[in-house]
Structure formats: structure tokens, C-alpha cells
Coordinates of C-alpha atoms in Angstrom, one line a residue:
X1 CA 43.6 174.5 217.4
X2 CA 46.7 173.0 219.2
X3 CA 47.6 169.1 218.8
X4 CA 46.3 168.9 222.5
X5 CA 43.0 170.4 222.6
X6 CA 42.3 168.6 219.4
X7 CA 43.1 165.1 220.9
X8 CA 40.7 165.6 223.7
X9 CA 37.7 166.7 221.4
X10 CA 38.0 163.7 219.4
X11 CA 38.4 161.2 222.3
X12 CA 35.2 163.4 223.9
X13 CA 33.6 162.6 220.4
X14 CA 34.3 159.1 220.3
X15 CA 33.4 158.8 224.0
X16 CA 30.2 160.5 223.8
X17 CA 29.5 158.1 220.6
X18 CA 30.3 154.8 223.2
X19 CA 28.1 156.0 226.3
X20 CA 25.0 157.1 223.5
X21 CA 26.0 153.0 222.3
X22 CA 26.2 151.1 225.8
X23 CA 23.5 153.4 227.3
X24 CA 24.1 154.7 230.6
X25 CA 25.3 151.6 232.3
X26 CA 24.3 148.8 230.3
X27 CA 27.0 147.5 227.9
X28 CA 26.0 146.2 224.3
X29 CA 25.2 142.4 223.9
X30 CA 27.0 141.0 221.1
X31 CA 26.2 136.9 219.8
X32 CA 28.1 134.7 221.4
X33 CA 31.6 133.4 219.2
X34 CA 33.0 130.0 219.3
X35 CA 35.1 128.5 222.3
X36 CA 38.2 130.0 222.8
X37 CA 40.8 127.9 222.6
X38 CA 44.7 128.2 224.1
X39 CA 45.8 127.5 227.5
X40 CA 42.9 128.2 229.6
X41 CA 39.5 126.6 229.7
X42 CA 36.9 128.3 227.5
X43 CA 34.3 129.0 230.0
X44 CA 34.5 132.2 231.3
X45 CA 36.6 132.9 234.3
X46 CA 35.2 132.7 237.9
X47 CA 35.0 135.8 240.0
X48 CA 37.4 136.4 242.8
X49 CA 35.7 136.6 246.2
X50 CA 38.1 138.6 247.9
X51 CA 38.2 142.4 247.3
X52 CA 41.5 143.2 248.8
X53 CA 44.4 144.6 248.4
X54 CA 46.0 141.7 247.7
X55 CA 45.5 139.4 244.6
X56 CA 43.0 136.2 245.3
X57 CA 45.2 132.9 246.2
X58 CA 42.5 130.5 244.9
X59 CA 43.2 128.3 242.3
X60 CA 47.2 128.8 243.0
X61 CA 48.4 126.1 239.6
X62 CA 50.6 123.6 240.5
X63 CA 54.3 123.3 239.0
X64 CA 54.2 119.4 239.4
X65 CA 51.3 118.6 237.9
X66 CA 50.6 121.7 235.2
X67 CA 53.2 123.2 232.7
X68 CA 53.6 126.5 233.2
X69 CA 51.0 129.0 231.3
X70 CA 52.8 131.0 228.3
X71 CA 51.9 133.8 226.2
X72 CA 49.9 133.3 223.1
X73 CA 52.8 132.9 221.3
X74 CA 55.3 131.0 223.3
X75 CA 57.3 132.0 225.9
X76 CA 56.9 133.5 228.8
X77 CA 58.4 136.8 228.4
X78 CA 57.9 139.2 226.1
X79 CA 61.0 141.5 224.8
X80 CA 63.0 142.0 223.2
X81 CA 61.8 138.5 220.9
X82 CA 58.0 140.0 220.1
X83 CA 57.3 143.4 218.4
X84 CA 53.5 144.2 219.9
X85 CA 51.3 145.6 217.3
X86 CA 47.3 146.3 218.3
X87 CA 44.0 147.8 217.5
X88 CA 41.9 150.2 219.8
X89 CA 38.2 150.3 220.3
X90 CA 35.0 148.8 221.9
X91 CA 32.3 147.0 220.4
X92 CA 29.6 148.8 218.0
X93 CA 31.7 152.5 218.7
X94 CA 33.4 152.9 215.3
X95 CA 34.6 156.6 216.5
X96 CA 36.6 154.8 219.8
X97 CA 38.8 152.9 217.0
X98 CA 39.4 150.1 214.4
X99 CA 38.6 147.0 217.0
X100 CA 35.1 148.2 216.6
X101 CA 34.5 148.3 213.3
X102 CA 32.8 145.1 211.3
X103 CA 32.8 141.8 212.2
X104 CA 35.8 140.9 214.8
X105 CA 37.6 138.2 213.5
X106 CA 37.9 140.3 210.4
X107 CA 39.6 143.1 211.9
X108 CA 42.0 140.7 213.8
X109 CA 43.4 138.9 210.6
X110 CA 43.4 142.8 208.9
X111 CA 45.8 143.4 211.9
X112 CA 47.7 140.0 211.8
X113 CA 48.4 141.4 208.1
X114 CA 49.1 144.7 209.2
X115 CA 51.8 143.3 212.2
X116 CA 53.7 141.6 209.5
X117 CA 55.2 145.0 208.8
X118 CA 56.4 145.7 211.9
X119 CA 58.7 142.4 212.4
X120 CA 61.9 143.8 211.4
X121 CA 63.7 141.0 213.3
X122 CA 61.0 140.2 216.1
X123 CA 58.0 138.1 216.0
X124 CA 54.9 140.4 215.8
X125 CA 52.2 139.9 218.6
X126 CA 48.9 140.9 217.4
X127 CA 47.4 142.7 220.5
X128 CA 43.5 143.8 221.1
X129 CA 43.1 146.8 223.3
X130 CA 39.4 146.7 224.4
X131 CA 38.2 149.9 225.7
X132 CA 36.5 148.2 229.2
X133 CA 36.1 150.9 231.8
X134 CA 34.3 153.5 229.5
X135 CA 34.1 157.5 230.9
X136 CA 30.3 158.9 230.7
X137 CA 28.4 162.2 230.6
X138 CA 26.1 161.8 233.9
X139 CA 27.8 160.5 237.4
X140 CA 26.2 157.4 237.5
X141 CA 24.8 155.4 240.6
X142 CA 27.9 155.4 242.3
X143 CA 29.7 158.8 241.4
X144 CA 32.2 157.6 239.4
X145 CA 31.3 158.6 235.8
X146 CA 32.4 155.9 234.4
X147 CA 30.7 152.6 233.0
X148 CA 32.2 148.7 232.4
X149 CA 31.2 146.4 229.5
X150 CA 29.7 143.4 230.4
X151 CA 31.5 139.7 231.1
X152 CA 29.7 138.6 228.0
X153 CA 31.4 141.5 225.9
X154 CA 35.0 140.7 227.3
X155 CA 34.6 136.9 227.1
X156 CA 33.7 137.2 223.6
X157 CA 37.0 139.3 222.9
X158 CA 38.8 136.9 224.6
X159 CA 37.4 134.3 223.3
X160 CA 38.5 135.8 219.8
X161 CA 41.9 136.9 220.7
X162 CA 43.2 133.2 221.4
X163 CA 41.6 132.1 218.1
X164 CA 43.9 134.0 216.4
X165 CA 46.7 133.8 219.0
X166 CA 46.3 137.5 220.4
X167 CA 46.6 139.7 223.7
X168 CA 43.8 141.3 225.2
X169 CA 44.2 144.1 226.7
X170 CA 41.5 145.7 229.0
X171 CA 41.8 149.8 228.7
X172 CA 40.3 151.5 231.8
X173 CA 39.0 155.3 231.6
X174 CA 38.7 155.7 235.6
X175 CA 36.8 158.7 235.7
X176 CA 36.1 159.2 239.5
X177 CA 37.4 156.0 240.3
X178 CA 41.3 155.1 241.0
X179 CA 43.1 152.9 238.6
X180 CA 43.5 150.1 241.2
X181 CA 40.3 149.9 242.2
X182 CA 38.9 149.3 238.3
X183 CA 42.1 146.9 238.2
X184 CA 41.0 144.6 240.5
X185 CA 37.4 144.4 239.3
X186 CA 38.7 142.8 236.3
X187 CA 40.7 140.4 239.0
X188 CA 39.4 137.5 237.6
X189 CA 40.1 138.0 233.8
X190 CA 43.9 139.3 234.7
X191 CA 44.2 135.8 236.1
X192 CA 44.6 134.3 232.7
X193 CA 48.0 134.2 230.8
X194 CA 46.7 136.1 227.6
X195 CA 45.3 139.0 229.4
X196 CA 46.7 142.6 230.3
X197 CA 46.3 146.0 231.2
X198 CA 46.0 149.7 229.5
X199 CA 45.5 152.8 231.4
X200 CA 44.3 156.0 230.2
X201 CA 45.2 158.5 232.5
X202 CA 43.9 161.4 230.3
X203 CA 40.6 160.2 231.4
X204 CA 41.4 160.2 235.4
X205 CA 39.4 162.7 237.1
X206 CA 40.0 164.8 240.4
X207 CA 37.3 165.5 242.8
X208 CA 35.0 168.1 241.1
X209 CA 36.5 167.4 237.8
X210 CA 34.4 166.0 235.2
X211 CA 35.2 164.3 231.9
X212 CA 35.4 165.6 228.4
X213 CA 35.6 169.2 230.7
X214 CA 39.2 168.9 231.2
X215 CA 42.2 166.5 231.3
X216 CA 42.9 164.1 234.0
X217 CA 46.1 162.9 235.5
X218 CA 47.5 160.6 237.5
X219 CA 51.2 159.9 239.3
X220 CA 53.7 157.9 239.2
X221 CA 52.5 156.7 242.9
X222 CA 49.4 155.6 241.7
X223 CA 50.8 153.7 238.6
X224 CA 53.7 151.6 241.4
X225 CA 50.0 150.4 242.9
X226 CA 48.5 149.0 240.2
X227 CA 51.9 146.9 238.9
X228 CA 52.6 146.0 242.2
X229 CA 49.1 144.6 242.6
X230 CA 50.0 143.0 238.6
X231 CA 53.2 142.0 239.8
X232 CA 51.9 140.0 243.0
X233 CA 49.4 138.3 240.7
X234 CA 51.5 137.3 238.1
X235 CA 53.7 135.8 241.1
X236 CA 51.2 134.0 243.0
X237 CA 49.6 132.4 240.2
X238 CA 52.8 132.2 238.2
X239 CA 51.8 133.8 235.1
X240 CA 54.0 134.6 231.7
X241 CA 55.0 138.6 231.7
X242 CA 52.0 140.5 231.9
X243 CA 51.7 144.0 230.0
X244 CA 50.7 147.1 231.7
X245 CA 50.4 150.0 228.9
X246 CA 50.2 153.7 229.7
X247 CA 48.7 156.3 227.5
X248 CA 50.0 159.5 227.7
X249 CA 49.8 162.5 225.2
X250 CA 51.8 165.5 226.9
X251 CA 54.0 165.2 230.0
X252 CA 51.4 166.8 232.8
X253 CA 49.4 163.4 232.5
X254 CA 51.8 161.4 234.2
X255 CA 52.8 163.7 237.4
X256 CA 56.6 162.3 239.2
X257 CA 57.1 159.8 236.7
X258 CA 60.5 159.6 237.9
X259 CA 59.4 157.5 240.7
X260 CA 58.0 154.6 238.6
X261 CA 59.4 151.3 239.6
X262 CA 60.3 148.2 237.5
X263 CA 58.3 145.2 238.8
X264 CA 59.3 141.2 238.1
X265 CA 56.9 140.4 236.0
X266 CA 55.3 143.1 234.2
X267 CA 55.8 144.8 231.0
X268 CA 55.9 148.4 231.4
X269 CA 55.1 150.4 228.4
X270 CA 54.2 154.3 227.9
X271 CA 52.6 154.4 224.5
X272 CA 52.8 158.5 223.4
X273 CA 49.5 159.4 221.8
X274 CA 50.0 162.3 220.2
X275 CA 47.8 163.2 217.4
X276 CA 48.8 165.3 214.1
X277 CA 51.6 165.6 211.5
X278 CA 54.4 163.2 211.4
X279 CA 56.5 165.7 212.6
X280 CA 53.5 167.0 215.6
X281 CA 53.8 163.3 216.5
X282 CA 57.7 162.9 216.4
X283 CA 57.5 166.0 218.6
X284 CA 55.8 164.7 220.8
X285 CA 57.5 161.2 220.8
X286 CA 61.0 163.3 221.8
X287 CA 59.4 165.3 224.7
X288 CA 58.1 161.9 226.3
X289 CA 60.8 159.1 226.1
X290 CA 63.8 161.6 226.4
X291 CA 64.0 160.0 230.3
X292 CA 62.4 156.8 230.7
X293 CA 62.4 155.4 234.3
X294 CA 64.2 152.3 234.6
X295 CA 62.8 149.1 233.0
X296 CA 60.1 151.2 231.0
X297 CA 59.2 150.4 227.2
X298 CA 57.8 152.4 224.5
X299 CA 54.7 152.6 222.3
X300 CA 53.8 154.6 219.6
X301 CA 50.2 155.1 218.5
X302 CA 48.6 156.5 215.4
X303 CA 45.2 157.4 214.7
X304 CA 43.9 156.4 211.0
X305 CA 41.3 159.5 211.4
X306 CA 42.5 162.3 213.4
X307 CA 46.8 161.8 212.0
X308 CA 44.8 161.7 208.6
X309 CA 43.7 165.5 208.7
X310 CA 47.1 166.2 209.1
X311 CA 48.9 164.4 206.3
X312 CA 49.6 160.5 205.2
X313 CA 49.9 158.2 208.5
X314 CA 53.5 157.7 209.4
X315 CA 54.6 154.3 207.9
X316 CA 56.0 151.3 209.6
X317 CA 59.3 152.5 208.6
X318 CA 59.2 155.8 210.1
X319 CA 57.9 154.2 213.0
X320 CA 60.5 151.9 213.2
X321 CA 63.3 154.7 212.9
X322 CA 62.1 156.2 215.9
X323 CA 64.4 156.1 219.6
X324 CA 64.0 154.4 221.6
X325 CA 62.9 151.3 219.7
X326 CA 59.4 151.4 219.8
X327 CA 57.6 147.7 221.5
X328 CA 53.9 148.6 221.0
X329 CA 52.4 149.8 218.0
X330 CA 48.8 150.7 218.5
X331 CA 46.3 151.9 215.8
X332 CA 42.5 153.8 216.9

């Protein structure tokens, strides 16, 4: 079996494993954590009334009478200074990744520990990609085949992530949806300063096409509209450096990536998902950074299961030895 079909029959596994968990279209209920704490208010944020194109312009913060928002961290950009280093996974779905495994807080100081190793000369950012938009089996209501978890389940891991200083990430498997359209239903959480983006184009389906069937795609086009959307946001409501991720696993699942443009104030970053053998992986790593378009970072991401079957999971240092200088390492 080649690296490629085995990467999508374990996603499909752990996929199938979330939608048997969340139910069709009902995401899990999880007991509530304490009060977030960091530079927003710890109530949960309030839903944008307008479903344009266009970010909302309520609630625009004033420069005279509010510092400026930062990341978690400090600051209000990202690189070079901070080294990202994250966990993958939803709630109660141990086979979507290690962010769903146990009791959160625990994982999250496992990963502060685990970032440590990863400094080498930059201050590591402990990042939590939560799987949000979740791919399903049956169509769904609305055709999409795809399911969200609830505002409860994000706040939560929000709410958790700025106890322990951390980025959320929200990943979205489209299905039958577009990636801007799932972007902007999560308007009102990408409104805070702690909060960002992963897509997972693997996952985004043509018409006719139907998940764990085939592989999706998407285009460079369709990735300039969501981080122009980003980038508009971040602007109007004057927001640090927001990060926009993009998971890709062999070079047909981003189509005319040549086109992708640099946007004021978003952080770009393809993170290369290959799963197999160090040397499967580094493969793969060669045959998707060799041309970057301009502006655009790199991630790396290993899987503690399916790399496993193959060998001993790379290290940090072989990580680290990898060009370009990898910005985001992520861990399912």
C-alpha cells in the first residue's frame, strides 16, 4: 500500500470514529472548564449578524482607549521570534489525534513539555488545532456532508488554550461546502486575538464526490479568498498576525498554488502531512516546499500512530534539520 492511500484510510478511520462520536449532527457536550482568562472577556463571543462577504464592522476597538490585542504570548507578530508546536484532534475521538485524548489541560502541559524541544533559538507557542468542521458518512440536511461542533465545545477549548497561554486553531473538513463559507461561520470566534485557521483540503469535495471515496482538492484561488477575508478581519478589528494553516499531503491537493498571495496580516503556513518512514516523510517534505509562493511558511506534521508502523517518529532534531526551516510542528 502506497504512503498515499494509506493516509487517507487512516484519516477515513479516524473520521468515521468522530461522526459514530458526535452523531450525525450533534456535537459531544463536554463540562464546562473555568473562565478563560487573557485579553478577551471570558464569555463566549457574540455572533456576527452579517453573513457577507465582508468581515462584521461591529465592535471595531478603539486605539485611544484600548491597547492593542497581542498574541498569547506577546507580540503581535509571529515569525521568525516563536517556533509553533501543536496537537491535532476533537473531543472524545482518540483516532482524530492526541488533543482528544484524556483530560485537556493534561494534554496541553504534555505539549508545553513537548514544545520545549523545539526552541532552538525561538520561543515555542503551544498551538491547539481543534478539528471543528468534521466530514460525515450521510449528506446531511443541507448537502454538505459535513458537521460543526458546538459553541459550547469550541468555548471550552478556548477557554483552555488561554489558560495555558495557547493558540486555537479551528480545522475545517469542507466536504460539500467551500472553505469560505465554513470560515465565516466561525466569524465570531476568528474575532479574537488567540484564534486561527487550518484547512484540510484533502477533505474538499467536488460535486458528486463523496468523502472517505476519494481525495478532495482545492486551488490556490480559493485559498486568496479565505486570507483575504482573514486579512480584512484582522485589519478592521486590528488584530495580532492571525495563522492560516494548510494541510497538504501530495502536490494535486493544492491545484495553481503558484498564484497564492501574501496577505498583511496573516501567517501563511503549508504544513506537509505525509505519513510513513523518516525518509517517506522527508520525501515528501522535498516534493512540497521545493517552490513556496512568496510569503508562505512551513510545517511539518507527524503522526504518533500511523509514522509509528513505519519506524521511530522523527525527532525534534531531524525535524529541525529540515529546509526550509520548519514554523509549525504539529502532532495527530
Amino acid at each position: 500500500m502506497n504512503s498515499t492511500t494509506r493516509a487517507l484510510r487512516c484519516c477515513a478511520a479516524g473520521v468515521v470514529g468522530a461522526v459514530i462520536g458526535l452523531g450525525a449532527c450533534q456535537a459531544p457536550e463536554l463540562a464546562p472548564t473555568g473562565s478563560p482568562a487573557g485579553p478577551t472577556s471570558s464569555a463566549a463571543p457574540t455572533a456576527s449578524t452579517t453573513p457577507t462577504g465582508t468581515p462584521s464592522t461591529a465592535a471595531t476597538p478603539s486605539t485611544t482607549t484600548a491597547r492593542l490585542a497581542e498574541l498569547p504570548r506577546g507580540g503581535r507578530t509571529l515569525f521568525p521570534h516563536y517556533r509553533l508546536v501543536g496537537y491535532a484532534g476533537a473531543p472524545g475521538s482518540p483516532a482524530l489525534g492526541r488533543l482528544g485524548v484524556g483530560d485537556l489541560d493534561d494534554r496541553i502541559g504534555e505539549l508545553e513539555k513537548r514544545a520545549g524541544a523545539f526552541a532552538s533559538g525561538r520561543t515555542p507557542q503551544p498551538v491547539l488545532e481543534l478539528l471543528s468542521t468534521i466530514v460525515q458518512e450521510t449528506a446531511g440536511r443541507d448537502g454538505r456532508w459535513r458537521t460543526r461542533l458546538s459553541d459550547k465545545v469550541i468555548q471550552e477549548h478556548l477557554a483552555a488554550a488561554r489558560r495555558h497561554k495557547a493558540i486555537l486553531l479551528l480545522g475545517i473538513q469542507p466536504g460539500r461546502a467551500t472553505f469560505l463559507d465554513e470560515v465565516k461561520a466561525y466569524e465570531k470566534w476568528l474575532q479574537q486575538p488567540d484564534v486561527g485557521l487550518a484547512l484540510d483540503p484533502e477533505w474538499a469535495m467536488q460535486p458528486g464526490q463523496v468523502p472517505m471515496r476519494v481525495f478532495g482538492h482545492t486551488t490556490g484561488r480559493e485559498i486568496n479568498e479565505v486570507t483575504a477575508w482573514v486579512g480584512s478581519l484582522v485589519a478592521h478589528h486590528q488584530l495580532p498576525e492571525k495563522v492560516v494553516v494548510v494541510h497538504e499531503l501530495a502536490p494535486n491537493i493544492v491545484r495553481n498554488e503558484e498564484v497564492i498571495k501574501s496577505r498583511t496580516g496573516v501567517a501563511l503556513i503549508k504544513s506537509v502531512d505525509g505519513i510513513g518512514s523518516r525518509a517517506m516523510k522527508e520525501d515528501t517534505w522535498h516534493k512540497l516546499t521545493t517552490k513556496l509562493p512568496q510569503g508562505m511558511r512551513v510545517g511539518f506534521k507527524l503522526f504518533f500512530e500511523e509514522d509509528g508502523e513505519f519506524g521511530p517518529l522523527m525527532t525534534p532534531a531531524q525535524v529541525l534539520a529540515l529546509k526550509p526551516t520548519v514554523d509549525y510542528v504539529l502532532y495527530e
